[in-house]
mmCIF file of C-alpha atoms in Angstrom:
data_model
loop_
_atom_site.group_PDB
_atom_site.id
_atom_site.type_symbol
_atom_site.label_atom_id
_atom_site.label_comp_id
_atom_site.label_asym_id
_atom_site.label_seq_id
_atom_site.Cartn_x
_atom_site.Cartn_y
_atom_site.Cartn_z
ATOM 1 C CA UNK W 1 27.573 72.131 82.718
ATOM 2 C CA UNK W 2 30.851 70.787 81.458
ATOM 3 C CA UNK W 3 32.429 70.923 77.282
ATOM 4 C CA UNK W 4 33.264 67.664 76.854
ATOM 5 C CA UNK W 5 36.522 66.732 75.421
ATOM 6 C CA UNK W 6 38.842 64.021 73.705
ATOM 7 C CA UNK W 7 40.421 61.036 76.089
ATOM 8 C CA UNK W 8 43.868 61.136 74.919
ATOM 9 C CA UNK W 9 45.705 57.617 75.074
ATOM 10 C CA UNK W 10 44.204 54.371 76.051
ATOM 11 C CA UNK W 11 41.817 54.211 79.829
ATOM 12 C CA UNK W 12 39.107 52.942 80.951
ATOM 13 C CA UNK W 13 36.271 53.646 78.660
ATOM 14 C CA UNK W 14 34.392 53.939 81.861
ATOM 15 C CA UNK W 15 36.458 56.757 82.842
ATOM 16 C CA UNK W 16 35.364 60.912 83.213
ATOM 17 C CA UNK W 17 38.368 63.169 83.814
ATOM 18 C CA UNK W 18 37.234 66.373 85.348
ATOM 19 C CA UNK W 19 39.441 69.261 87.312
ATOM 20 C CA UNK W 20 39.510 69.204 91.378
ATOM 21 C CA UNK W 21 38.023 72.461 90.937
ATOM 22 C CA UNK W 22 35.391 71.237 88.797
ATOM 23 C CA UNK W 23 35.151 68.614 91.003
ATOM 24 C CA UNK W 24 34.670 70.233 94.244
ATOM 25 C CA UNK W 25 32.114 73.019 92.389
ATOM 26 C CA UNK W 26 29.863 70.610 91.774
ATOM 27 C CA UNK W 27 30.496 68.864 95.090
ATOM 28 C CA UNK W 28 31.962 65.124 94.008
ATOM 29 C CA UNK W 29 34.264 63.708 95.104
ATOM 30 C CA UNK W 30 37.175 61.423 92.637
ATOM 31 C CA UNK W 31 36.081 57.614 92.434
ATOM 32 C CA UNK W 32 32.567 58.269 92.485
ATOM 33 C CA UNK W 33 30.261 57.045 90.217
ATOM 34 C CA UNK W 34 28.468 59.912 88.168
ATOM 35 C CA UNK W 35 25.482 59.645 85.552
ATOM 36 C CA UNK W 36 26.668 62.160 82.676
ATOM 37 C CA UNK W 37 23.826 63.486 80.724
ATOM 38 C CA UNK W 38 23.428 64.844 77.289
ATOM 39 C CA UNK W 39 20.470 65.479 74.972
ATOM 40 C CA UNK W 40 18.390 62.976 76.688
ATOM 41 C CA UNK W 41 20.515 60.479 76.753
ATOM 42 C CA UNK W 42 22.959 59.285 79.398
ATOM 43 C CA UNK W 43 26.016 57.342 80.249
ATOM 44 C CA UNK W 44 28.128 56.311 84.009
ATOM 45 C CA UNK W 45 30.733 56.831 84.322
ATOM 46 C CA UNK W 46 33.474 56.876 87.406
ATOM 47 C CA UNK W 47 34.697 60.257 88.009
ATOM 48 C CA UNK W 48 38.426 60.949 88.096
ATOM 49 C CA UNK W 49 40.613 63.349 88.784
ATOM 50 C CA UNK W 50 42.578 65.525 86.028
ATOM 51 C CA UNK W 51 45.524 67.575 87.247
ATOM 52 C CA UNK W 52 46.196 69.418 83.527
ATOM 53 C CA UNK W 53 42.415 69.875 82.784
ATOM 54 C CA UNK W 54 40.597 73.337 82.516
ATOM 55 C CA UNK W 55 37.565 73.861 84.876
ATOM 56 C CA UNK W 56 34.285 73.311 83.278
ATOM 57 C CA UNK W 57 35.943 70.497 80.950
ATOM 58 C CA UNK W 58 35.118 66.468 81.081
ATOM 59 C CA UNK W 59 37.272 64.174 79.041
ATOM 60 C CA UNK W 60 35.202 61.519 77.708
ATOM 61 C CA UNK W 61 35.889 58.125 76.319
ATOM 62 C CA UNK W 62 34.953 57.537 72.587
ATOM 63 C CA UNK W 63 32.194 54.991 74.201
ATOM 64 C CA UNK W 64 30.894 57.515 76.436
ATOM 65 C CA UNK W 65 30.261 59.977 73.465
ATOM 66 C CA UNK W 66 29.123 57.613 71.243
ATOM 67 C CA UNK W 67 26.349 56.464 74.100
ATOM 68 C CA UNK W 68 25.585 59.742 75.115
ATOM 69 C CA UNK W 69 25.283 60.721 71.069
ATOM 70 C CA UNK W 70 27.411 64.142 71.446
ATOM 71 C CA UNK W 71 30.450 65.627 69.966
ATOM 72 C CA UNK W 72 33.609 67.466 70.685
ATOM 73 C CA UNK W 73 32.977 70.468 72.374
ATOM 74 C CA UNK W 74 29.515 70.170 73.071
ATOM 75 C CA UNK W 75 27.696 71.232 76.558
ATOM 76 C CA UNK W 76 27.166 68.245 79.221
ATOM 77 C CA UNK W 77 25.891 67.732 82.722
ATOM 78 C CA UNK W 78 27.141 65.471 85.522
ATOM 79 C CA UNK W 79 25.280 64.004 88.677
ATOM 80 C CA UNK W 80 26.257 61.966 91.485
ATOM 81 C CA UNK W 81 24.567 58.826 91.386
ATOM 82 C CA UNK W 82 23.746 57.714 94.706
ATOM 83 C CA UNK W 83 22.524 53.871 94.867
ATOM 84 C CA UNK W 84 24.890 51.958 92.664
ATOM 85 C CA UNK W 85 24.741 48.377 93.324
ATOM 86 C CA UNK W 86 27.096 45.662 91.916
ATOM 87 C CA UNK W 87 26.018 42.880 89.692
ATOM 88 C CA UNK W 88 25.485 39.467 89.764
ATOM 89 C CA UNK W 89 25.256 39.170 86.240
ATOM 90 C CA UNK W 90 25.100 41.629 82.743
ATOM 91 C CA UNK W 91 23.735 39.807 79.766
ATOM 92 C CA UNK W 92 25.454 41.576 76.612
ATOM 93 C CA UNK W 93 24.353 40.771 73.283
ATOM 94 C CA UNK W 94 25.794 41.586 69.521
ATOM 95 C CA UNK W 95 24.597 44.463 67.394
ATOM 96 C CA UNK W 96 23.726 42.455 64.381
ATOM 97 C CA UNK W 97 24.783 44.590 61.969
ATOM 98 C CA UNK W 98 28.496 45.309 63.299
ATOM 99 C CA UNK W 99 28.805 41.025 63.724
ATOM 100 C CA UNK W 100 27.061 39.678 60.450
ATOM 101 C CA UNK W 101 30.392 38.610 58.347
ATOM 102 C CA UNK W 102 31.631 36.924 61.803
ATOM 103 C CA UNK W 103 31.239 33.354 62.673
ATOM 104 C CA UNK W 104 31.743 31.058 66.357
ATOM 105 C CA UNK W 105 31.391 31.707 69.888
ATOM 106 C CA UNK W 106 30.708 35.821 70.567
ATOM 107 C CA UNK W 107 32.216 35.742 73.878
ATOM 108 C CA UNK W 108 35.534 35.346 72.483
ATOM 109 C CA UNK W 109 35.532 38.264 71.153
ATOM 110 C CA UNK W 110 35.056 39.821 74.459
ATOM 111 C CA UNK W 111 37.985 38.393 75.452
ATOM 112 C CA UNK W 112 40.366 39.877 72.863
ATOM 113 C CA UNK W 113 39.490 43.413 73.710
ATOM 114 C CA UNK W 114 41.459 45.988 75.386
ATOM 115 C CA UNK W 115 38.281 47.414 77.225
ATOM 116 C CA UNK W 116 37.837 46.432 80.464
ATOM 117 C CA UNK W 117 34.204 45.585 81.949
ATOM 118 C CA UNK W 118 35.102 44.402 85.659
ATOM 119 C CA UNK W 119 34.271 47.434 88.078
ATOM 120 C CA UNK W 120 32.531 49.235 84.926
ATOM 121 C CA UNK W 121 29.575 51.216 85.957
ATOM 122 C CA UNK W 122 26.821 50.159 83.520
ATOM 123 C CA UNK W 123 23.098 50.190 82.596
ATOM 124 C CA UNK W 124 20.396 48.313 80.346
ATOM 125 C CA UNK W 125 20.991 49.925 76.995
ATOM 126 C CA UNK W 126 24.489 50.792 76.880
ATOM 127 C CA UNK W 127 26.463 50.211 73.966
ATOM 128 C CA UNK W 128 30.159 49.491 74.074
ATOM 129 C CA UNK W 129 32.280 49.206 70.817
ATOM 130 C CA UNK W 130 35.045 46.968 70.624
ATOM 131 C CA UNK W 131 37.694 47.118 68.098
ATOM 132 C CA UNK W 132 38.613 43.147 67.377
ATOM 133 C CA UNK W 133 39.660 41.544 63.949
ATOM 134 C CA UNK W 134 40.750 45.090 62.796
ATOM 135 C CA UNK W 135 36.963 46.001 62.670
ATOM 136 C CA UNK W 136 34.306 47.585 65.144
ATOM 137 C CA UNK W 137 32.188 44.898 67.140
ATOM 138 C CA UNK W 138 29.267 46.705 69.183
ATOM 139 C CA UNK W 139 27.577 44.847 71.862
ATOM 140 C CA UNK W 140 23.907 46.022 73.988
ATOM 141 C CA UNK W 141 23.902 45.459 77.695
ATOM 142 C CA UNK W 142 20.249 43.843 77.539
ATOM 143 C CA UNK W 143 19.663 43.127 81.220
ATOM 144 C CA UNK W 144 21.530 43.729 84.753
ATOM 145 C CA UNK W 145 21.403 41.683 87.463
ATOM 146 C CA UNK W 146 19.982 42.682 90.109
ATOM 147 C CA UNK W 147 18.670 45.994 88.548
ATOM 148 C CA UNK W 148 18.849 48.261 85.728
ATOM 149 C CA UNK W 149 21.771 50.281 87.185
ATOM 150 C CA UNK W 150 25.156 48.650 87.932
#
């Protein structure tokens, strides 16, 4: 079990910062890809190291908390995930309520983000805010090609 805490300055939203000792407790190893799970609900992540980080502590992105629907300070668990296979394709598509006022192609959107999707360790269902046009524009990951789990 790990507290999770605040991501300070700008990463990978795909990023977990955890101590080597925390690390090594739980037996993973930095780089790997770990399912972080909280409430029922879950996010991947890549696990990295943290030299100034207490043990027991995770530093989350904003988008992992927001998926994984947990605040500041609250408990959370890791696992290693073990088959993690890259994709072929990710179909994304616009939360309709975060997009209404907007008009023209979605994709370019994507493309004036700072958030960074190649190498990202995703699933069907995550949700991944983007701040664009001085607003918050959430997409769904829909479907993953070749498999649920990317």
């Amino acid at each position: 079990t790990f507290i999770s805490d605040r991501l300070t300055g700008y990463d990978s939203a795909f990023n977990a910062y955890i101590s080597k000792d925390s690390l090594n407790k739980v037996g993973i190893k930095e780089n790997s890809i770990i399912e972080i799970l909280h409430s029922g609900n879950s996010f991947l992540a890549v696990a990295k190291l943290s030299l100034n980080l207490p043990i027991d502590f995770i530093q989350l992105s904003r988008v992992s908390r927001v998926n994984l629907r947990c605040y500041l300070g609250e408990n959370v668990n890791v696992k290693l995930v073990q088959d993690c296979q890259v994709a072929e394709s990710v179909l994304m598509a616009p939360i309709s309520d975060t997009i209404k006022p907007i008009k023209g192609p979605y994709n370019k959107l994507l493309e004036l983000n700072k958030i960074s999707l190649i190498e990202a360790p995703v699933k069907e269902g995550l949700v991944v805010p983007f701040y664009v046009l001085n607003r918050i524009v959430e997409f769904k990951v829909v479907e993953c090609c070749p498999k649920a789990e990317i």
